[in-house]
Coordinates of C-alpha atoms in Angstrom, one line a residue:
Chain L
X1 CA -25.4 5.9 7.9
X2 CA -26.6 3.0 6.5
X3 CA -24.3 0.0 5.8
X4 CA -21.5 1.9 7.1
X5 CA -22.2 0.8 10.3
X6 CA -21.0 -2.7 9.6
X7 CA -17.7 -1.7 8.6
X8 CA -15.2 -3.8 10.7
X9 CA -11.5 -1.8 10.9
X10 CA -8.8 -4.2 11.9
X11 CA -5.1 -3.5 11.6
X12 CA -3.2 -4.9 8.6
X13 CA 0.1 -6.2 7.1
X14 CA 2.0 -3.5 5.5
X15 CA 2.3 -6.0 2.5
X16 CA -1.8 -6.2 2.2
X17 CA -2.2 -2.6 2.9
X18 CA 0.0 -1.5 0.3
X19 CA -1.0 -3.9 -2.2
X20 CA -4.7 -2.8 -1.8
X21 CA -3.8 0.9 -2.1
X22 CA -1.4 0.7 -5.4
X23 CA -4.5 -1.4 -7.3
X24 CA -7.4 1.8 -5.4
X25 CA -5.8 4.6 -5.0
X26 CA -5.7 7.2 -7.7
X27 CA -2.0 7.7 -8.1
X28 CA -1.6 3.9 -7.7
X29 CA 1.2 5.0 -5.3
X30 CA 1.9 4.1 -1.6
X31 CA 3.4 6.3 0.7
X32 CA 7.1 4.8 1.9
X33 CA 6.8 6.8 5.6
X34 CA 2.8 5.0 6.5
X35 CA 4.3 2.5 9.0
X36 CA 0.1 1.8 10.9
X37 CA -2.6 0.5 8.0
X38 CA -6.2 0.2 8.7
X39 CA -8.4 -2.0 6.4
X40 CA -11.7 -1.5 6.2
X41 CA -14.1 -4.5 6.0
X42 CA -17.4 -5.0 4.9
X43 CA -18.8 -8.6 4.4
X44 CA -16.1 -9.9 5.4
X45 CA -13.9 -8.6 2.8
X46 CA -11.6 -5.9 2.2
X47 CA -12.8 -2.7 0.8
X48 CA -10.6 0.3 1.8
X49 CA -7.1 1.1 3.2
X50 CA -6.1 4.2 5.7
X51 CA -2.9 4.4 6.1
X52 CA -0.9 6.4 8.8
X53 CA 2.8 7.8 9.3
X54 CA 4.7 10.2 9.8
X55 CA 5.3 13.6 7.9
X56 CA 7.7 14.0 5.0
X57 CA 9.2 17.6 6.9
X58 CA 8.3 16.5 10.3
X59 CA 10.6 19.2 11.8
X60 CA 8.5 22.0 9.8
X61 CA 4.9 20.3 10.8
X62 CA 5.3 19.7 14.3
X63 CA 5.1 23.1 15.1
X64 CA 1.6 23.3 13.6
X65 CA -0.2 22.0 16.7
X66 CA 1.3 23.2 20.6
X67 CA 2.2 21.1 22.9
X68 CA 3.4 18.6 20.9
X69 CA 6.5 16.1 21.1
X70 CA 8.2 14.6 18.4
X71 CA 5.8 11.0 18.7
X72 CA 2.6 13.0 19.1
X73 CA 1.2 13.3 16.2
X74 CA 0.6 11.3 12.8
X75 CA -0.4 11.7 8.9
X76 CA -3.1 10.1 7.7
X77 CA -1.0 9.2 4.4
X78 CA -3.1 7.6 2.3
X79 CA -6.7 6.9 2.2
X80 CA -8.5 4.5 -0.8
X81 CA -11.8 2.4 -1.2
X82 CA -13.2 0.3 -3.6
X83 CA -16.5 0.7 -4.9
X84 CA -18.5 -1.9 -2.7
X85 CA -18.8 0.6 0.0
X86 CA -21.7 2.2 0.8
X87 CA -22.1 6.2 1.4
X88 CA -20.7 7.5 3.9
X89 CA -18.6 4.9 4.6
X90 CA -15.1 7.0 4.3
X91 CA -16.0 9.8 7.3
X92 CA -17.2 6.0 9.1
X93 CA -13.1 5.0 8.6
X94 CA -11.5 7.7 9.5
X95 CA -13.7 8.1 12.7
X96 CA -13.5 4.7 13.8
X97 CA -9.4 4.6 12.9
X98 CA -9.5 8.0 15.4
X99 CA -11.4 5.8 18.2
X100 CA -8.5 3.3 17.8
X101 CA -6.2 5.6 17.9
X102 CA -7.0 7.0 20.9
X103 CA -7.4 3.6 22.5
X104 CA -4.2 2.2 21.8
X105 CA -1.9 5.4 21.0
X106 CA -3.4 7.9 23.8
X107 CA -0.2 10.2 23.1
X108 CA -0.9 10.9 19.7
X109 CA -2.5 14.5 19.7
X110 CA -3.2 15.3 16.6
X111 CA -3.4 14.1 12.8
X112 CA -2.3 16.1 10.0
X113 CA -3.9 15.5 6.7
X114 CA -3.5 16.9 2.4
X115 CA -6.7 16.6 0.1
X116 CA -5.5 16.9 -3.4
X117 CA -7.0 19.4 -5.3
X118 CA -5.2 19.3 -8.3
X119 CA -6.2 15.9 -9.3
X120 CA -8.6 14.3 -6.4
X121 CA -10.2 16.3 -4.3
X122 CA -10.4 19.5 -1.7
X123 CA -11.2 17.1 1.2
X124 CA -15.1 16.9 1.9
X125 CA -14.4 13.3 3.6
X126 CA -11.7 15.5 6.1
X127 CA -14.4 18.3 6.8
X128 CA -16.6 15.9 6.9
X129 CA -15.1 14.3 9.6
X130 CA -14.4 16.9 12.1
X131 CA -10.7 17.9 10.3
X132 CA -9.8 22.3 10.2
X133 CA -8.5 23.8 7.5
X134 CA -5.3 25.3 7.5
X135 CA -3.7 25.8 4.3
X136 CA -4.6 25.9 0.9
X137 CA -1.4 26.1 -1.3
X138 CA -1.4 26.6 -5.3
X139 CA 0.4 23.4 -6.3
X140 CA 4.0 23.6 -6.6
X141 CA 5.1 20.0 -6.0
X142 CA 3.5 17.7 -8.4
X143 CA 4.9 17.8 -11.9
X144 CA 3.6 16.4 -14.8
X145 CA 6.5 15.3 -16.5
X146 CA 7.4 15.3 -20.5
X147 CA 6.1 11.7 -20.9
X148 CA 2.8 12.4 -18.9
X149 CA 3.2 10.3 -15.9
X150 CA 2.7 12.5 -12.8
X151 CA 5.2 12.3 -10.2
X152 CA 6.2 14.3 -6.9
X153 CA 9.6 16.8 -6.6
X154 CA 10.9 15.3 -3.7
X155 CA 10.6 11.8 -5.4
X156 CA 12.8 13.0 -7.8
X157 CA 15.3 14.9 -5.4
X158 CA 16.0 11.3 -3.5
X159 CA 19.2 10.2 -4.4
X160 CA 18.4 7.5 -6.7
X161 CA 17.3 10.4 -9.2
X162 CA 19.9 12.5 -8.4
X163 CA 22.9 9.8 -8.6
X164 CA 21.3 9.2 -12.0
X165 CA 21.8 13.2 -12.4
X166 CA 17.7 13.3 -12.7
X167 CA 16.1 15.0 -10.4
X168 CA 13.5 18.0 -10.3
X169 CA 14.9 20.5 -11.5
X170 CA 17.0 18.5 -14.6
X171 CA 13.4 17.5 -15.3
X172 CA 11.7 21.3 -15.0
X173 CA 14.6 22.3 -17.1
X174 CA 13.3 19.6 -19.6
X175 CA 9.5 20.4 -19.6
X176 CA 8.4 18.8 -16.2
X177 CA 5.8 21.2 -15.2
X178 CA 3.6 21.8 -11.7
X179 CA 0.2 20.7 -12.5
X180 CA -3.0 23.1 -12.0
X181 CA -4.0 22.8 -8.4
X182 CA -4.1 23.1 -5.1
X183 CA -2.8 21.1 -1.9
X184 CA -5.3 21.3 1.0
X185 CA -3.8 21.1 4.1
X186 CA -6.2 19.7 6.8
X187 CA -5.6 19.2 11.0
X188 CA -7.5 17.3 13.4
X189 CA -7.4 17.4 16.7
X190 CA -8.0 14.6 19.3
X191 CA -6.1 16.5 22.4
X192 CA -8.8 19.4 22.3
X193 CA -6.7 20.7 25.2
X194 CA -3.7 21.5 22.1
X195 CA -4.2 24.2 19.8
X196 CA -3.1 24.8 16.8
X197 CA -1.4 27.7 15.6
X198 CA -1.6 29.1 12.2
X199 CA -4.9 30.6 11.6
X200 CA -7.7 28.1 11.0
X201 CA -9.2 29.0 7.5
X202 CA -12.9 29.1 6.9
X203 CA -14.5 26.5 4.7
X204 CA -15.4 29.3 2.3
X205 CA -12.0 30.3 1.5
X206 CA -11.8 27.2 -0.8
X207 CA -14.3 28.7 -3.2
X208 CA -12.6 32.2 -2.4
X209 CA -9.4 30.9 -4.3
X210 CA -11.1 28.3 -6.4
X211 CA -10.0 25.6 -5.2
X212 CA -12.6 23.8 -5.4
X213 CA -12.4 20.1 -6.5
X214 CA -14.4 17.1 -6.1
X215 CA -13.9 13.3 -8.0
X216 CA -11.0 14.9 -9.8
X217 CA -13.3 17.9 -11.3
X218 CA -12.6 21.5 -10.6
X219 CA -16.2 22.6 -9.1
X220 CA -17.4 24.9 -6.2
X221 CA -18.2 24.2 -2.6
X222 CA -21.3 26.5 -3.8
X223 CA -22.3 24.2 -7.0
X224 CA -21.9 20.6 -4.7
X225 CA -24.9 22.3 -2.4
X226 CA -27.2 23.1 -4.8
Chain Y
X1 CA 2.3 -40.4 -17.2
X2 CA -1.0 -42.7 -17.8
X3 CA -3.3 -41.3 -20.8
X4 CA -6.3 -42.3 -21.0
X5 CA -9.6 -41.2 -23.1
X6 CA -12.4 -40.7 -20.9
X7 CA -15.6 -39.5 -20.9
X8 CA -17.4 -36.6 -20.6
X9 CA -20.1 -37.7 -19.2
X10 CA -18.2 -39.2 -16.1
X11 CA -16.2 -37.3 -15.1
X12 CA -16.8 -34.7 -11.6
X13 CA -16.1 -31.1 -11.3
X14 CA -13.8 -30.4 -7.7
X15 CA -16.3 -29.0 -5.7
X16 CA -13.6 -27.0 -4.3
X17 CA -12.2 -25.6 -7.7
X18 CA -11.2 -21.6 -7.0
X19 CA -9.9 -20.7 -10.6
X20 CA -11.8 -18.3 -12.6
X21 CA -11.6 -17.2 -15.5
X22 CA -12.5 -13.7 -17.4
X23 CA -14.2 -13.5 -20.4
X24 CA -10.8 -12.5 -22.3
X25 CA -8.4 -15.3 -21.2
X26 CA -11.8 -17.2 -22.0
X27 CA -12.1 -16.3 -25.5
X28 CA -8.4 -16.7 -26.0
X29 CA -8.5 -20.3 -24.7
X30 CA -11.4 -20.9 -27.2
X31 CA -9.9 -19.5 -30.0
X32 CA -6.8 -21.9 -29.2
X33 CA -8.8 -25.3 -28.7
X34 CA -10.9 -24.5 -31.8
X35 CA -7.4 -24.0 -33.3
X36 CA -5.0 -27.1 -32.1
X37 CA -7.5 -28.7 -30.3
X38 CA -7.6 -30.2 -26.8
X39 CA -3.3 -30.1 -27.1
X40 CA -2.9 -30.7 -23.4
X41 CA -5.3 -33.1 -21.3
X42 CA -7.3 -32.8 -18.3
X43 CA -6.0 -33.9 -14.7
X44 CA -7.7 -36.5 -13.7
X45 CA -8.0 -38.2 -10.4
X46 CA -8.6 -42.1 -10.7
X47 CA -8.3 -42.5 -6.4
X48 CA -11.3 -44.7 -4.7
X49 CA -12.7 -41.9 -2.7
X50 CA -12.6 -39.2 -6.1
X51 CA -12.7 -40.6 -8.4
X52 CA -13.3 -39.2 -11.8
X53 CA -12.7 -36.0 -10.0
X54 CA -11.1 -33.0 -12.7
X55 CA -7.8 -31.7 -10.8
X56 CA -7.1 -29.2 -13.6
X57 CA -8.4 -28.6 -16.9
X58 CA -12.1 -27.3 -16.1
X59 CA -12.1 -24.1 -17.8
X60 CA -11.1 -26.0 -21.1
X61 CA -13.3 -29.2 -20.5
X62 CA -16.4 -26.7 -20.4
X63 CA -14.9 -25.4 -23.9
X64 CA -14.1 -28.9 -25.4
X65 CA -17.8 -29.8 -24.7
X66 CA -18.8 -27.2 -25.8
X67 CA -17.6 -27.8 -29.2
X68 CA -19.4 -31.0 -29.2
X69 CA -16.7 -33.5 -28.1
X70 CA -18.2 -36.4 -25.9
X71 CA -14.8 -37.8 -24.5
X72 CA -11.5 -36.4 -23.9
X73 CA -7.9 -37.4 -23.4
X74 CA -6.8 -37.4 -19.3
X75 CA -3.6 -37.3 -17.2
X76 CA -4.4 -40.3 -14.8
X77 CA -3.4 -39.3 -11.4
X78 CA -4.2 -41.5 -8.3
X79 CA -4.1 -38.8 -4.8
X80 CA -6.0 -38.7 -1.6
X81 CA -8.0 -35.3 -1.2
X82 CA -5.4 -33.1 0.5
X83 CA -2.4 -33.7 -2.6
X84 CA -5.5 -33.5 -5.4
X85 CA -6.3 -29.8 -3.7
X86 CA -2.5 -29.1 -3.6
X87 CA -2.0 -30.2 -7.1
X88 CA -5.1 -27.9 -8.2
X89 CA -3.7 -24.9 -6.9
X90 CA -0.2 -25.8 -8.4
X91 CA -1.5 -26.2 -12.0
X92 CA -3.7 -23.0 -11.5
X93 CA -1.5 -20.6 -9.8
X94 CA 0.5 -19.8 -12.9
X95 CA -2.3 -18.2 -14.7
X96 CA -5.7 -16.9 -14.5
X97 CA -7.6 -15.6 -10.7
X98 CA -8.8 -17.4 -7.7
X99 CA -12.4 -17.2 -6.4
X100 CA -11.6 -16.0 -3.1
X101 CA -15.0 -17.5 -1.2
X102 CA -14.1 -21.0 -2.3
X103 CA -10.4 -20.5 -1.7
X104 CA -11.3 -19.5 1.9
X105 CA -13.9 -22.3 2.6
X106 CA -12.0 -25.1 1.6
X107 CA -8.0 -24.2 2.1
X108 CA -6.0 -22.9 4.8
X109 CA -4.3 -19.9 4.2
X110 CA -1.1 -21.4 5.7
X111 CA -1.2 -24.2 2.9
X112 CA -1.7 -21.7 0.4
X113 CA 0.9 -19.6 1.2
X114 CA 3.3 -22.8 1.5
X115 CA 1.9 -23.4 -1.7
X116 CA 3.5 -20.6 -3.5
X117 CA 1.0 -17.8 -3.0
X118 CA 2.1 -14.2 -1.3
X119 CA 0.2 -12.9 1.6
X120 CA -1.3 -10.0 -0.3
X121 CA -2.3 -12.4 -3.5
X122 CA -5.0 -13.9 -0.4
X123 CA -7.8 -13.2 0.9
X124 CA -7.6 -11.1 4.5
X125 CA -9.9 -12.6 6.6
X126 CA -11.1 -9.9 9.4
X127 CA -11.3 -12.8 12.2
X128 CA -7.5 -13.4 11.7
X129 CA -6.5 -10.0 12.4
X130 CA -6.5 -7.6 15.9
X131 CA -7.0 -4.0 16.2
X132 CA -4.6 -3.5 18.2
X133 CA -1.1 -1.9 17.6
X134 CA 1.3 0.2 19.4
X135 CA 3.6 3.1 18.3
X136 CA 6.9 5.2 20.1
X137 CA 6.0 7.8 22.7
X138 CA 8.1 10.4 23.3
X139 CA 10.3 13.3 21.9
X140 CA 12.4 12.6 19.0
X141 CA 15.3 10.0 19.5
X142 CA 18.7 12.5 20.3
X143 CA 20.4 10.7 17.0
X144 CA 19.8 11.7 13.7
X145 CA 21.1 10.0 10.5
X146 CA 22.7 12.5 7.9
X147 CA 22.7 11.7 3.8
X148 CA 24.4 13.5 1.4
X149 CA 25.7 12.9 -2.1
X150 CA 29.5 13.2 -2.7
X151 CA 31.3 12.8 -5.8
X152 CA 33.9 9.7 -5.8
X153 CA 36.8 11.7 -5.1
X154 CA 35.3 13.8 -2.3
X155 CA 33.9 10.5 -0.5
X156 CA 37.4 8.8 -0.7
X157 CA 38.9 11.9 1.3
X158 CA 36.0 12.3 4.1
X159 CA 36.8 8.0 4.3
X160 CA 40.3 8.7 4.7
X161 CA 39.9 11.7 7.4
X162 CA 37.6 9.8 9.0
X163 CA 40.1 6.6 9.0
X164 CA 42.7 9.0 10.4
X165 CA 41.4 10.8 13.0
X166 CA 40.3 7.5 14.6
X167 CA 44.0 6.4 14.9
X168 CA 44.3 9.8 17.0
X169 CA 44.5 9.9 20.8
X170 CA 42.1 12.4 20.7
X171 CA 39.3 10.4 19.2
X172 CA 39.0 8.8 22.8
X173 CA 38.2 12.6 24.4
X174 CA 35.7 13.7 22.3
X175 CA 32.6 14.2 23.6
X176 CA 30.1 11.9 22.1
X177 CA 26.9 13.2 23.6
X178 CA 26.1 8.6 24.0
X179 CA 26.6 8.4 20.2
X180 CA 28.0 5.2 19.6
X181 CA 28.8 5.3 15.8
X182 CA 32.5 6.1 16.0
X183 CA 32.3 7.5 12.4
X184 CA 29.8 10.0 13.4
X185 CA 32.2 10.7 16.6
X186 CA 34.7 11.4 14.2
X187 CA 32.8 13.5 11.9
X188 CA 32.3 15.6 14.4
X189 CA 35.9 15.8 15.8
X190 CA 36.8 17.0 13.0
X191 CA 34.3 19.4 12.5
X192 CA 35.4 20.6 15.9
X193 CA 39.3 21.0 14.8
X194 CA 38.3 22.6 12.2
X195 CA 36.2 25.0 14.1
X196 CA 39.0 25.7 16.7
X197 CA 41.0 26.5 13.9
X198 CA 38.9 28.6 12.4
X199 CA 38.5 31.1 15.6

């Protein structure tokens, strides 16, 4: 474990948070629905950024996971780290966020989580951490559009696209295309007494339908190990 | 404004000074001083207790020396300790980036945001923040807000039906299920008319 035992996780302004995660995070995106961010500090300064909310189709999810009231259960939105941290310092976060959770939210059952396999990763940090797999879905959602940027569907199907008569399927009309991937989808349970209920997919299956992705680059559960 | 030349040799770098500097906006300040020349001079505080202390200009002093120069021309300012470090951060905060570990060890952060800075330009200090939070219980709230898109013309006539069946009698039976939005209780009046009209 290392350093990552020092990490201190303390609760922080949306403003920070979302700041922190446009300059790390990948898609230089924040999620609009994260309403409780984490930072992560080591040496006294800010290093990472969890960020937790609720669910884009809330009424579809909330089903995954029995019993479960409409409060019960969060998304762990968005996740991003500098490079200062030490190894393992990710699985650290997300455990020590979970502890917190539990503390101060006691009703919230479960997290729901996506790894991005089409330009990220398949999620070792979430099975890492204790998460189940429960969905691995060819990519559908993210288009790359003519000009290259990368954006999501229902980004473009909010109204501001759609008043400007833009939205996803003006764009896949005009060359916006799904990029080659996968979305992961990932559960983890802190109310053991809950159970989910769609099928909970082995680890292997990711390498089954080659989906398989790690820093960004398509490669095997099988080849990581060796 | 008082100009004077003074020299190099004299003059004290603010202990406190947070601006830095990459090597690109360096270069680009080098090639404009080796250019024009020292255009703009230094901020210079002439006060008793700091005196000869630089307020702004430390980046291009370095550079000026540098080049050889042994004095250099000075905005005279005369301030106590708190307006010099106020003054710093105002001629700085237009360009360049702070050093956060001097920012945080010698100014508060409710100065600096006073002083124009936003709360995620600073540093987060751990100490300042809690771990705690708290977040709704429960079901889901028995109201929901709709959105949809209507054209111009379609909006002006749901407006209107809304605006009339609200000047009805029957607006005051409906059943409004503790909705207290009295378009949405009219919505749905008329959704039920329309129903009972339907059958």
């Amino acid at each position: 474990m290392g350093r990552a035992k020092e990490i201190i996780i303390k609760v922080l302004p949306a403003e920070v948070a979302n700041n922190f995660v446009r300059k790390n995070h990948y898609s230089g995106k924040v999620v609009p629905n994260s309403k409780l961010h984490f930072g992560c500090f080591l040496d006294n300064k800010l290093h990472g950024v969890l960020s937790y909310g609720t669910s884009m189709q809330k009424s579809k999810i909330i089903g995954l996971v029995k019993p479960c009231l409409w409060n019960e259960m969060l998304e762990l939105n968005r996740m991003a780290f500098d490079d200062y941290l030490p190894k393992y310092s990710e699985s650290r976060c997300i455990s020590i966020t979970i502890k917190l959770l539990k503390k101060h939210a006691p009703h919230i059952k479960w997290i729901l989580t996506y790894a991005d396999g089409c330009q990220c990763g398949d999620g070792t940090i979430y099975r890492a951490s204790g998460f189940k797999l429960v969905g691995i879905k060819k990519n559908t959602t993210l288009l790359k559009m003519p000009n290259g940027k990368i954006i999501a569907d229902k980004t473009l199907n909010n109204k501001s696209y759609i008043k400007k008569g833009q939205s996803a399927s003006y764009w896949k009309k005009r060359g916006a295309n799904p990029i080659m991937g996968n979305q992961l989808k990932y559960i983890y349970l802190i109310d053991k007494k809950c159970t989910i209920t769609v099928p909970i997919l082995p680890f292997s299956e990711i390498d089954k339908i080659g989906a398989g992705m790690y820093k960004g680059e398509k490669i095997t559960l099988k080849e990581r190990q060796n | 404004m008082k100009i004077e030349k003074r020299k190099i040799s004299e003059l004290i770098r603010a202990e406190y000074n947070p601006r830095k500097i990459s090597v690109v906006q360096l270069y680009e300040l080098k090639e404009g001083i080796e250019e024009f020349g020292l255009v703009q001079p230094l901020v210079v505080n002439e006060n008793p207790e700091r005196k000869n202390v630089i307020v702004g200009g430390h980046q291009r002093l370095k550079l000026w020396e540098e080049l050889g120069n042994k004095e250099v021309d000075c905005s005279i300012v005369n301030l106590p300790l708190d307006k010099e470090r106020k003054l710093n951060i105002k001629l700085n905060k237009n360009g360049g980036t702070f050093d956060d570990d001097l920012l945080k060890e010698f100014f508060d952060y409710e100065e600096l945001i006073e002083w124009g800075f936003t709360v995620s330009e600073l540093f987060v200090d751990p100490d300042n923040l809690t771990d705690s939070f708290s977040l709704p219980e429960g079901d889901k709230d028995p109201f929901q807000q709709i959105s949809f898109v209507l054209a111009n013309n379609q909006a002006d006539k749901v407006k209107k039906a809304i605006g009339k069946i609200k000047e009805t009698e029957e607006i005051k039976l409906v059943e409004k299920f503790g909705n207290e939005n009295s378009n949405g209780n009219s919505l749905y009046l008329i959704i039920t008319q329309w129903e009972e009209q339907r059958k």
